Amino acid sequence: MFPNENDEIHYFFLFLQLMKFKASQIAAILNGTIDGNEDVSVSKLAKIEEGEKGSISFLSNVKYTSFIYSTKASVVIVNDDFKPEKKISATLIRVKDAYQAFTQLLTYYNQAKLDKKGIESPSFISDTATIGNEPYIGAFAYIGENVKLGNNVKIYPQVYVGDNASIGDNTTLFSGVKVYSESVIGNDCILHANAVIGADGFGFAPTEKGDFIKIPQTGNVVIGNKVEIGSETTVDRATLGSTILKDGVKLDNLIQIAHNVVIGENTVIAAQTGVAGSAKVGKNCMIGGQVAIAGHITIPDNVKIGATSGVASSPKKEGVTLQGAPAMEMRDFYRSAAVFKILPELKKQIDTITKKLNQNQHAKPKYDKN
Amino acid sequence: MFPNENDEIHYFFLFLQLMKFKASQIAAILNGTIDGNEDVSVSKLAKIEEGEKGSISFLSNVKYTSFIYSTKASVVIVNDDFKPEKKISATLIRVKDAYQAFTQLLTYYNQAKLDKKGIESPSFISDTATIGNEPYIGAFAYIGENVKLGNNVKIYPQVYVGDNASIGDNTTLFSGVKVYSESVIGNDCILHANAVIGADGFGFAPTEKGDFIKIPQTGNVVIGNKVEIGSETTVDRATLGSTILKDGVKLDNLIQIAHNVVIGENTVIAAQTGVAGSAKVGKNCMIGGQVAIAGHITIPDNVKIGATSGVASSPKKEGVTLQGAPAMEMRDFYRSAAVFKILPELKKQIDTITKKLNQNQHAKPKYDKN
Amino acid sequence: MFPNENDEIHYFFLFLQLMKFKASQIAAILNGTIDGNEDVSVSKLAKIEEGEKGSISFLSNVKYTSFIYSTKASVVIVNDDFKPEKKISATLIRVKDAYQAFTQLLTYYNQAKLDKKGIESPSFISDTATIGNEPYIGAFAYIGENVKLGNNVKIYPQVYVGDNASIGDNTTLFSGVKVYSESVIGNDCILHANAVIGADGFGFAPTEKGDFIKIPQTGNVVIGNKVEIGSETTVDRATLGSTILKDGVKLDNLIQIAHNVVIGENTVIAAQTGVAGSAKVGKNCMIGGQVAIAGHITIPDNVKIGATSGVASSPKKEGVTLQGAPAMEMRDFYRSAAVFKILPELKKQIDTITKKLNQNQHAKPKYDKN
C-alpha cells in the first residue's frame, strides 16, 4: 500500500515534537512490554539513525536493523520477535507490529495535540454570548452577540462566529472559519480552515435598465451532527428558510453549496464540486470531484456521480451511477466515450461508404438496363 | 414556489433574536392594524406552537390555526380576514398577507442587523489611513498605510486592507476579506467572507534550466460601483495596469479572475468559473458555474454561457448562447450531445453497412459477369 | 502586447504612493541623466496631465507630449531623444526607454513596498517558537508552539502557523494564510492570501450502518524551496507520511491538492485544478486550469494537460500533451471534437445510407432473378 512506508515515516520523524512521556506510559498506550529502563523519558520522535537522548524511534524495516545497536534514541519500538544480536543501550518496547504501533502513537499524539483548552488573549467574546464547558477559544477569534457555543467546542484562532449563530457540543472550527449570523451547526462537526458558512446566496432581480437589484437573503444555514466540511468550502444561507446539510454529510475542500440546497444524510462530496440553488441531494450519495449539479433538481438516494460530471436534470432512479456532461449512466458514457475517440476514423468510414454508394449509383443504370 | 414555505419559516424561527420592539412599532413597519395591547414588547421570533412571553409569531397556513388560541406568544401577525373563533390572549397585528409581512420583517431585521457602527477593539488602523463618516471596523481588522475608506464603510472582523488601497462609500467587506495594496474598490459594493482582491497574477518566465523566474505583478485591481463578490472568490492584480470589474458586476463564490482581465458592466458569473489572464468579457453577459474562459480572448456583450462550458476562442457574435467544451452554440451542442449518447449504436449501424457492402462487393462479380 | 499600455499606466498612476525620493536617487536607480534640479523630491506618482508639486510622471506616448510643458509634476521621465520645444519647469530624467524605466520603477517600488520588517502588535507568538533574523510579523498573526521561522520571513496580518510547523528563510505568507501543525515550508516561497496548508485529507471508512468513521490524518505537508502557492489554494496533509510539493512548483489560485499527492520539481498548475489523493505528478509538467487528476495515478515528467481536462488513468509516455475528459492526446481530441460538432449531420448521412441500402435490398431480387 505504501511501497516505502518506512521511508515516508522516517522523513516525517524529523518534524514531530511530543509532550514528555515515560517509556512505561508509552508501553501502556501501545499495550507493549518493556525491555530496559521503564522510567526513561522521551519528548521527541526521531529517525533511528539520527536518534538522540530523549527521543523515541521505531524499527520495522529490516534494512534499518543495524542502526538499533548504535542509536542514541532513549526508546525504540520493535516487533515482538526481534532478537538483538548485540547489546542495545536503548529501552525497547516490544509490540506485535512495530509499524502499526507507531501509527497508533501518531493517532494518539494527534488527538492529544488537538485537545486544546482555554481562552487565549486577545479574543473578542460578546457579553451576550453563552459558552459551554471546557471551551478552546484561540487568539483573535470573534464571538458575536447571542452566540451559543456547546460544551467542549474548539474555536481556533481568527475564527469569526456572527451574531445569533449556535454551535453544538464537541464541534471544532479550525483557523479562519467564518460563520455568518443565524447559522446553526450541530454536534461533533469539524470545519476546516477558511470554510465560509452562511454568506448571502447569489440572487438578483434584473431591472429594465439591464442592471440588477439584490434579493435579500434572509434565511440561514442549518448543519446537522457529525458533519465534516473541508477548507475553503462555502455554504450559502437560504433566501428564505434554510440551506441544510443533514447528519453525517462529508464535504471536501473548495465545494460550493448554493442557497436553499438540501444534502441528505451521510452523503459524501469530493473537492471542487458545486451544487446550484435549491437542488436537493438524497442520502448516502457519493459525488466525485469537480461535479456540477444544476439548480432546482433532485438527486435520489444512493446515487453515485463520477468526477467532472455535469448533472442538468433529475436522475429518475435511486442508486444509479452517472458520468459525463450532460450526465448519463456511467457504462453508457464510457461506451460513447470509446467511440468519441475514434470519431475521425468513423467519419472516414462513412464518407468512404457514401462515395462508394454514389459510384454504385452512377454504375446502377447499367443494371437497370439489364 | 416554496412548497412548504411555512414549515421552512417555522424551522427558521428557532434561531432568530430581535431587538426589543413594541407591537405598535412593528405594526407601523408592516402597515398593519392592532387588535389588543399595542404596548406589549417582543424581542424574539418563535413558532406559533412554541411561542412564549416576549415573542412574536405569525399565522398564515390554516393548518396552524388551532395554535393561535393556546400560544403564549405576545404578538401574532395574522391576515386581515382572520376571524377568531375563541378568545386570544396575544395582541394581533392584522396585515394584508401575513406571510409576506413576515418576510418583510425578516428583511427589515436583516438590514438592522447589518447596520453595525463603531470601531471595535483591538483593531489595527495605520496613522496614515483616512476613514469616512460612520464606519464600522470590527475587531482584528487591519487597515494599512495610506488606505482611504469612504463614508459608511463596514469592515468586518479579521479583514485585511493593504497599503494604499481605497474603498468607496457604503461598501461592506465581510469577515476575512483580504485586499492587497493599491486595490481600488468603488461605492455600494459587497465583498463576502474570505474573498481575496489583488493577489499576484500567475506569471513566470521559464529559464534554460527548466525552472521559472517570477514576473513582478506591479499592477492593481480596480472594482467599480455596485459590484458584489462572493465568498472565496479571487481577483488577481494586473502584471501592469489594472484588472477591472466594471459597475454592476456580480460574482458568485469561488471564482477565479486572473491578471489583466476586464469584466464589463452588469455581467453576472456563477460559482467556480475561471477567467484566464487578459481575457475581456463584455457587458450584460450571463455566465454559468464552472465555466472556463481562456486567456486573451474576448467575449462580446450579452453572451450567455452554460455551466461547465470551456470557451477557448472569441465568440464572433454578440448575444449568442454557448455550451460545451470546446463551446459551440447551445442548440448545436445539445443536438450533438444527443447523438453522443447513441454513438455505440451508430457505430454498430456503420459496421453493419460496411459489412453488407463488402458482401455485396464480393457478390458483385456475379453481376459483372452478367 | 499592451495595445494601450500608456493609458493603462495612466489609470494606474492615480493610486500609487511612493516613499520620498530625490530626482538624483531615481536617476541612479534608472541609470538615467538629469536635466534640471537634481535635489527636487517626489513622493507620489501622477498622470502627466494631473501632476502636481512633489509628484513624478513619465512621457512615452507622443500623444501626451503637449502636457509636459504645462505639468506641475516635479520630475518627468522622458526618452533620451526627447527634444523640448518650449521651456519645461519639471526636472527631466532622460533614459533609453521611458516606458520601460517606469515599469522598472514600479518593480523597485514593489520590492521596497513588500520589504516590511518588525513585529506588529497585537500578535500571538508562543514562547516556544523560534524566530530568525529580520522578521516581519503582522498584527493578529498567530505563531504556535515549537514553530520555527527562518531568517527574513514575512508573516502578514491574520496568518496562522500551527504547532511544530517550520518555515524557511525568505518565505512570505500573505494575509490569512493558514498553516496547520507539523507543516514544513522551504526557503524563498510565497504563499498568497487565504491559502490553507495541512488541513486533514478527505478520508472516511464506511460502516455497516451507512455512515462514516473518520480516518485520522496524522501525516503532514512538506513544501520545497522556491514554491509559489496562489490564493485560496488548499494542500491537505497526508494520511500517513507527507503530501509533497517539490522545489520550484508553482500553483495558481483555488487549486486542490489532496492527501499524499507528490508534485515534481518545477511543475506549474493553473487555477481551479484538482489533484486527487495519492496521485504523483512528475517534474516540469504544465497543467491548465480546471483540470481534474484522478487519485493514485502517475503523470510522467514533462506532460502538458489542457484546461478542463479530466485525467483518469496514468499516461504512458513522458512529454505527451493531453486534452479532454477522459483525456487523450490533444491533436486526437481536437480531431474528435471537430466531428462531435457535426454529429447530427453525420447521423443523417448514415440514416440516408441505411435507407438507400434497404431500398437496394428490396430492389435486389430483380437482379437475383437475372
mmCIF file of N, CA, C and O in Angstrom, chain C residues 95-152:
data_model
loop_
_atom_site.group_PDB
_atom_site.id
_atom_site.type_symbol
_atom_site.label_atom_id
_atom_site.label_comp_id
_atom_site.label_asym_id
_atom_site.label_seq_id
_atom_site.Cartn_x
_atom_site.Cartn_y
_atom_site.Cartn_z
ATOM 1 N N VAL C 95 16.178 58.687 -20.084
ATOM 2 C CA VAL C 95 16.550 57.264 -20.099
ATOM 3 C C VAL C 95 16.368 56.735 -21.512
ATOM 4 O O VAL C 95 15.745 57.391 -22.348
ATOM 5 N N LYS C 96 16.865 55.529 -21.753
ATOM 6 C CA LYS C 96 16.773 54.933 -23.086
ATOM 7 C C LYS C 96 15.317 54.749 -23.482
ATOM 8 O O LYS C 96 14.915 55.066 -24.600
ATOM 9 N N ASP C 97 14.517 54.206 -22.557
ATOM 10 C CA ASP C 97 13.114 53.889 -22.858
ATOM 11 C C ASP C 97 12.274 54.280 -21.644
ATOM 12 O O ASP C 97 12.287 53.595 -20.619
ATOM 13 N N ALA C 98 11.558 55.383 -21.765
ATOM 14 C CA ALA C 98 10.837 55.949 -20.609
ATOM 15 C C ALA C 98 9.776 54.978 -20.077
ATOM 16 O O ALA C 98 9.546 54.889 -18.873
ATOM 17 N N TYR C 99 9.168 54.261 -21.018
ATOM 18 C CA TYR C 99 8.119 53.330 -20.600
ATOM 19 C C TYR C 99 8.707 52.201 -19.756
ATOM 20 O O TYR C 99 8.224 51.873 -18.680
ATOM 21 N N GLN C 100 9.811 51.635 -20.280
ATOM 22 C CA GLN C 100 10.467 50.543 -19.580
ATOM 23 C C GLN C 100 11.030 51.013 -18.236
ATOM 24 O O GLN C 100 10.960 50.297 -17.237
ATOM 25 N N ALA C 101 11.571 52.223 -18.230
ATOM 26 C CA ALA C 101 12.125 52.779 -16.994
ATOM 27 C C ALA C 101 11.033 52.905 -15.943
ATOM 28 O O ALA C 101 11.254 52.661 -14.757
ATOM 29 N N PHE C 102 9.865 53.260 -16.400
ATOM 30 C CA PHE C 102 8.756 53.398 -15.468
ATOM 31 C C PHE C 102 8.378 52.050 -14.860
ATOM 32 O O PHE C 102 8.159 51.930 -13.651
ATOM 33 N N THR C 103 8.339 50.998 -15.701
ATOM 34 C CA THR C 103 7.993 49.673 -15.160
ATOM 35 C C THR C 103 9.088 49.222 -14.189
ATOM 36 O O THR C 103 8.810 48.547 -13.197
ATOM 37 N N GLN C 104 10.325 49.602 -14.502
ATOM 38 C CA GLN C 104 11.449 49.300 -13.602
ATOM 39 C C GLN C 104 11.222 49.968 -12.250
ATOM 40 O O GLN C 104 11.447 49.374 -11.197
ATOM 41 N N LEU C 105 10.755 51.192 -12.295
ATOM 42 C CA LEU C 105 10.476 51.947 -11.074
ATOM 43 C C LEU C 105 9.353 51.270 -10.271
ATOM 44 O O LEU C 105 9.410 51.179 -9.048
ATOM 45 N N LEU C 106 8.358 50.786 -11.004
ATOM 46 C CA LEU C 106 7.256 50.080 -10.350
ATOM 47 C C LEU C 106 7.753 48.818 -9.639
ATOM 48 O O LEU C 106 7.353 48.523 -8.518
ATOM 49 N N THR C 107 8.629 48.086 -10.335
ATOM 50 C CA THR C 107 9.180 46.869 -9.751
ATOM 51 C C THR C 107 9.974 47.205 -8.502
ATOM 52 O O THR C 107 9.856 46.554 -7.458
ATOM 53 N N TYR C 108 10.794 48.249 -8.619
ATOM 54 C CA TYR C 108 11.584 48.700 -7.478
ATOM 55 C C TYR C 108 10.672 49.072 -6.324
ATOM 56 O O TYR C 108 10.877 48.690 -5.174
ATOM 57 N N TYR C 109 9.637 49.824 -6.664
ATOM 58 C CA TYR C 109 8.671 50.251 -5.663
ATOM 59 C C TYR C 109 8.020 49.039 -5.010
ATOM 60 O O TYR C 109 7.839 48.962 -3.801
ATOM 61 N N ASN C 110 7.692 48.062 -5.847
ATOM 62 C CA ASN C 110 7.034 46.838 -5.393
ATOM 63 C C ASN C 110 7.893 46.100 -4.374
ATOM 64 O O ASN C 110 7.418 45.652 -3.335
ATOM 65 N N GLN C 111 9.184 45.999 -4.705
ATOM 66 C CA GLN C 111 10.095 45.315 -3.791
ATOM 67 C C GLN C 111 10.220 46.073 -2.480
ATOM 68 O O GLN C 111 10.176 45.482 -1.402
ATOM 69 N N ALA C 112 10.357 47.377 -2.589
ATOM 70 C CA ALA C 112 10.502 48.199 -1.382
ATOM 71 C C ALA C 112 9.243 48.087 -0.529
ATOM 72 O O ALA C 112 9.299 47.933 0.688
ATOM 73 N N LYS C 113 8.093 48.115 -1.225
ATOM 74 C CA LYS C 113 6.799 48.069 -0.542
ATOM 75 C C LYS C 113 6.625 46.780 0.250
ATOM 76 O O LYS C 113 6.065 46.765 1.343
ATOM 77 N N LEU C 114 7.101 45.686 -0.348
ATOM 78 C CA LEU C 114 6.902 44.377 0.278
ATOM 79 C C LEU C 114 7.993 44.064 1.305
ATOM 80 O O LEU C 114 7.961 43.033 1.952
ATOM 81 N N ASP C 115 8.958 44.979 1.431
ATOM 82 C CA ASP C 115 10.072 44.706 2.332
ATOM 83 C C ASP C 115 9.738 45.159 3.753
ATOM 84 O O ASP C 115 10.438 45.967 4.345
ATOM 85 N N LYS C 116 8.664 44.631 4.295
ATOM 86 C CA LYS C 116 8.247 45.007 5.646
ATOM 87 C C LYS C 116 9.123 44.324 6.694
ATOM 88 O O LYS C 116 9.590 43.213 6.484
ATOM 89 N N LYS C 117 9.322 45.020 7.806
ATOM 90 C CA LYS C 117 10.113 44.472 8.914
ATOM 91 C C LYS C 117 9.395 44.747 10.233
ATOM 92 O O LYS C 117 8.587 45.660 10.325
ATOM 93 N N GLY C 118 9.733 43.989 11.240
ATOM 94 C CA GLY C 118 9.260 44.274 12.592
ATOM 95 C C GLY C 118 8.073 43.430 13.001
ATOM 96 O O GLY C 118 7.489 42.718 12.182
ATOM 97 N N ILE C 119 7.733 43.505 14.262
ATOM 98 C CA ILE C 119 6.634 42.714 14.811
ATOM 99 C C ILE C 119 5.540 43.667 15.282
ATOM 100 O O ILE C 119 5.749 44.468 16.181
ATOM 101 N N GLU C 120 4.402 43.597 14.604
ATOM 102 C CA GLU C 120 3.287 44.488 14.950
ATOM 103 C C GLU C 120 2.522 43.945 16.150
ATOM 104 O O GLU C 120 2.553 42.736 16.433
ATOM 105 N N SER C 121 1.755 44.815 16.763
ATOM 106 C CA SER C 121 1.045 44.429 17.972
ATOM 107 C C SER C 121 -0.447 44.734 17.820
ATOM 108 O O SER C 121 -0.795 45.743 17.235
ATOM 109 N N PRO C 122 -1.380 43.888 18.293
ATOM 110 C CA PRO C 122 -1.085 42.631 18.977
ATOM 111 C C PRO C 122 -0.866 41.482 18.003
ATOM 112 O O PRO C 122 -1.551 41.373 16.996
ATOM 113 N N SER C 123 0.130 40.647 18.319
ATOM 114 C CA SER C 123 0.261 39.369 17.616
ATOM 115 C C SER C 123 0.480 38.311 18.695
ATOM 116 O O SER C 123 0.760 38.645 19.849
ATOM 117 N N PHE C 124 0.318 37.047 18.329
ATOM 118 C CA PHE C 124 0.412 35.971 19.322
ATOM 119 C C PHE C 124 1.580 35.081 18.933
ATOM 120 O O PHE C 124 1.548 34.423 17.898
ATOM 121 N N ILE C 125 2.626 35.093 19.739
ATOM 122 C CA ILE C 125 3.810 34.292 19.438
ATOM 123 C C ILE C 125 4.107 33.404 20.638
ATOM 124 O O ILE C 125 4.408 33.897 21.723
ATOM 125 N N SER C 126 4.018 32.096 20.419
ATOM 126 C CA SER C 126 4.266 31.164 21.528
ATOM 127 C C SER C 126 5.689 31.337 22.061
ATOM 128 O O SER C 126 6.626 31.602 21.299
ATOM 129 N N ASP C 127 5.853 31.144 23.368
ATOM 130 C CA ASP C 127 7.182 31.224 23.983
ATOM 131 C C ASP C 127 8.136 30.193 23.409
ATOM 132 O O ASP C 127 9.351 30.379 23.432
ATOM 133 N N THR C 128 7.575 29.092 22.922
ATOM 134 C CA THR C 128 8.430 28.006 22.447
ATOM 135 C C THR C 128 8.773 28.132 20.960
ATOM 136 O O THR C 128 9.468 27.282 20.410
ATOM 137 N N ALA C 129 8.267 29.189 20.299
ATOM 138 C CA ALA C 129 8.588 29.396 18.886
ATOM 139 C C ALA C 129 9.982 30.010 18.767
ATOM 140 O O ALA C 129 10.423 30.742 19.650
ATOM 141 N N THR C 130 10.687 29.675 17.675
ATOM 142 C CA THR C 130 11.981 30.327 17.425
ATOM 143 C C THR C 130 11.872 31.111 16.121
ATOM 144 O O THR C 130 11.336 30.633 15.127
ATOM 145 N N ILE C 131 12.405 32.331 16.154
ATOM 146 C CA ILE C 131 12.232 33.256 15.042
ATOM 147 C C ILE C 131 13.598 33.731 14.579
ATOM 148 O O ILE C 131 14.429 34.114 15.399
ATOM 149 N N GLY C 132 13.825 33.683 13.245
ATOM 150 C CA GLY C 132 15.116 34.079 12.689
ATOM 151 C C GLY C 132 15.315 35.596 12.686
ATOM 152 O O GLY C 132 14.550 36.341 13.301
ATOM 153 N N ASN C 133 16.328 36.025 11.969
ATOM 154 C CA ASN C 133 16.651 37.455 11.901
ATOM 155 C C ASN C 133 15.679 38.204 11.006
ATOM 156 O O ASN C 133 15.159 37.660 10.043
ATOM 157 N N GLU C 134 15.495 39.477 11.340
ATOM 158 C CA GLU C 134 14.755 40.410 10.499
ATOM 159 C C GLU C 134 13.366 39.927 10.084
ATOM 160 O O GLU C 134 13.020 39.951 8.899
ATOM 161 N N PRO C 135 12.567 39.489 11.016
ATOM 162 C CA PRO C 135 11.225 39.014 10.648
ATOM 163 C C PRO C 135 10.270 40.181 10.427
ATOM 164 O O PRO C 135 10.481 41.282 10.935
ATOM 165 N N TYR C 136 9.209 39.925 9.661
ATOM 166 C CA TYR C 136 8.002 40.752 9.726
ATOM 167 C C TYR C 136 6.887 39.856 10.237
ATOM 168 O O TYR C 136 6.609 38.799 9.634
ATOM 169 N N ILE C 137 6.277 40.260 11.327
ATOM 170 C CA ILE C 137 5.101 39.543 11.821
ATOM 171 C C ILE C 137 3.994 40.564 12.016
ATOM 172 O O ILE C 137 4.093 41.460 12.854
ATOM 173 N N GLY C 138 2.963 40.454 11.170
ATOM 174 C CA GLY C 138 1.893 41.447 11.183
ATOM 175 C C GLY C 138 0.952 41.277 12.367
ATOM 176 O O GLY C 138 0.944 40.231 13.028
ATOM 177 N N ALA C 139 0.142 42.290 12.590
ATOM 178 C CA ALA C 139 -0.841 42.243 13.675
ATOM 179 C C ALA C 139 -1.790 41.065 13.474
ATOM 180 O O ALA C 139 -2.121 40.702 12.345
ATOM 181 N N PHE C 140 -2.241 40.486 14.586
ATOM 182 C CA PHE C 140 -3.236 39.408 14.598
ATOM 183 C C PHE C 140 -2.718 38.108 13.969
ATOM 184 O O PHE C 140 -3.486 37.203 13.683
ATOM 185 N N ALA C 141 -1.405 38.046 13.724
ATOM 186 C CA ALA C 141 -0.805 36.777 13.299
ATOM 187 C C ALA C 141 -0.644 35.884 14.519
ATOM 188 O O ALA C 141 -0.487 36.369 15.646
ATOM 189 N N TYR C 142 -0.663 34.567 14.273
ATOM 190 C CA TYR C 142 -0.607 33.587 15.357
ATOM 191 C C TYR C 142 0.512 32.594 15.065
ATOM 192 O O TYR C 142 0.488 31.910 14.038
ATOM 193 N N ILE C 143 1.468 32.511 15.964
ATOM 194 C CA ILE C 143 2.603 31.596 15.801
ATOM 195 C C ILE C 143 2.540 30.596 16.955
ATOM 196 O O ILE C 143 2.751 30.957 18.111
ATOM 197 N N GLY C 144 2.274 29.321 16.615
ATOM 198 C CA GLY C 144 2.016 28.300 17.641
ATOM 199 C C GLY C 144 3.275 27.755 18.309
ATOM 200 O O GLY C 144 4.399 28.235 18.068
ATOM 201 N N GLU C 145 3.085 26.712 19.100
ATOM 202 C CA GLU C 145 4.175 26.127 19.881
ATOM 203 C C GLU C 145 5.222 25.453 18.997
ATOM 204 O O GLU C 145 4.896 24.788 18.024
ATOM 205 N N ASN C 146 6.472 25.629 19.364
ATOM 206 C CA ASN C 146 7.608 24.971 18.698
ATOM 207 C C ASN C 146 7.748 25.338 17.228
ATOM 208 O O ASN C 146 8.474 24.659 16.490
ATOM 209 N N VAL C 147 7.040 26.371 16.798
ATOM 210 C CA VAL C 147 7.185 26.797 15.403
ATOM 211 C C VAL C 147 8.600 27.325 15.186
ATOM 212 O O VAL C 147 9.172 27.966 16.057
ATOM 213 N N LYS C 148 9.158 27.011 14.010
ATOM 214 C CA LYS C 148 10.472 27.549 13.648
ATOM 215 C C LYS C 148 10.324 28.429 12.417
ATOM 216 O O LYS C 148 9.920 27.961 11.357
ATOM 217 N N LEU C 149 10.682 29.715 12.567
ATOM 218 C CA LEU C 149 10.682 30.636 11.429
ATOM 219 C C LEU C 149 12.131 30.942 11.069
ATOM 220 O O LEU C 149 12.931 31.297 11.951
ATOM 221 N N GLY C 150 12.484 30.817 9.783
ATOM 222 C CA GLY C 150 13.846 31.111 9.332
ATOM 223 C C GLY C 150 14.128 32.623 9.338
ATOM 224 O O GLY C 150 13.374 33.419 9.899
ATOM 225 N N ASN C 151 15.206 33.001 8.678
ATOM 226 C CA ASN C 151 15.570 34.410 8.583
ATOM 227 C C ASN C 151 14.739 35.112 7.522
ATOM 228 O O ASN C 151 14.383 34.510 6.518
ATOM 229 N N ASN C 152 14.472 36.384 7.786
ATOM 230 C CA ASN C 152 13.839 37.239 6.780
ATOM 231 C C ASN C 152 12.467 36.705 6.345
ATOM 232 O O ASN C 152 12.053 36.871 5.205
#
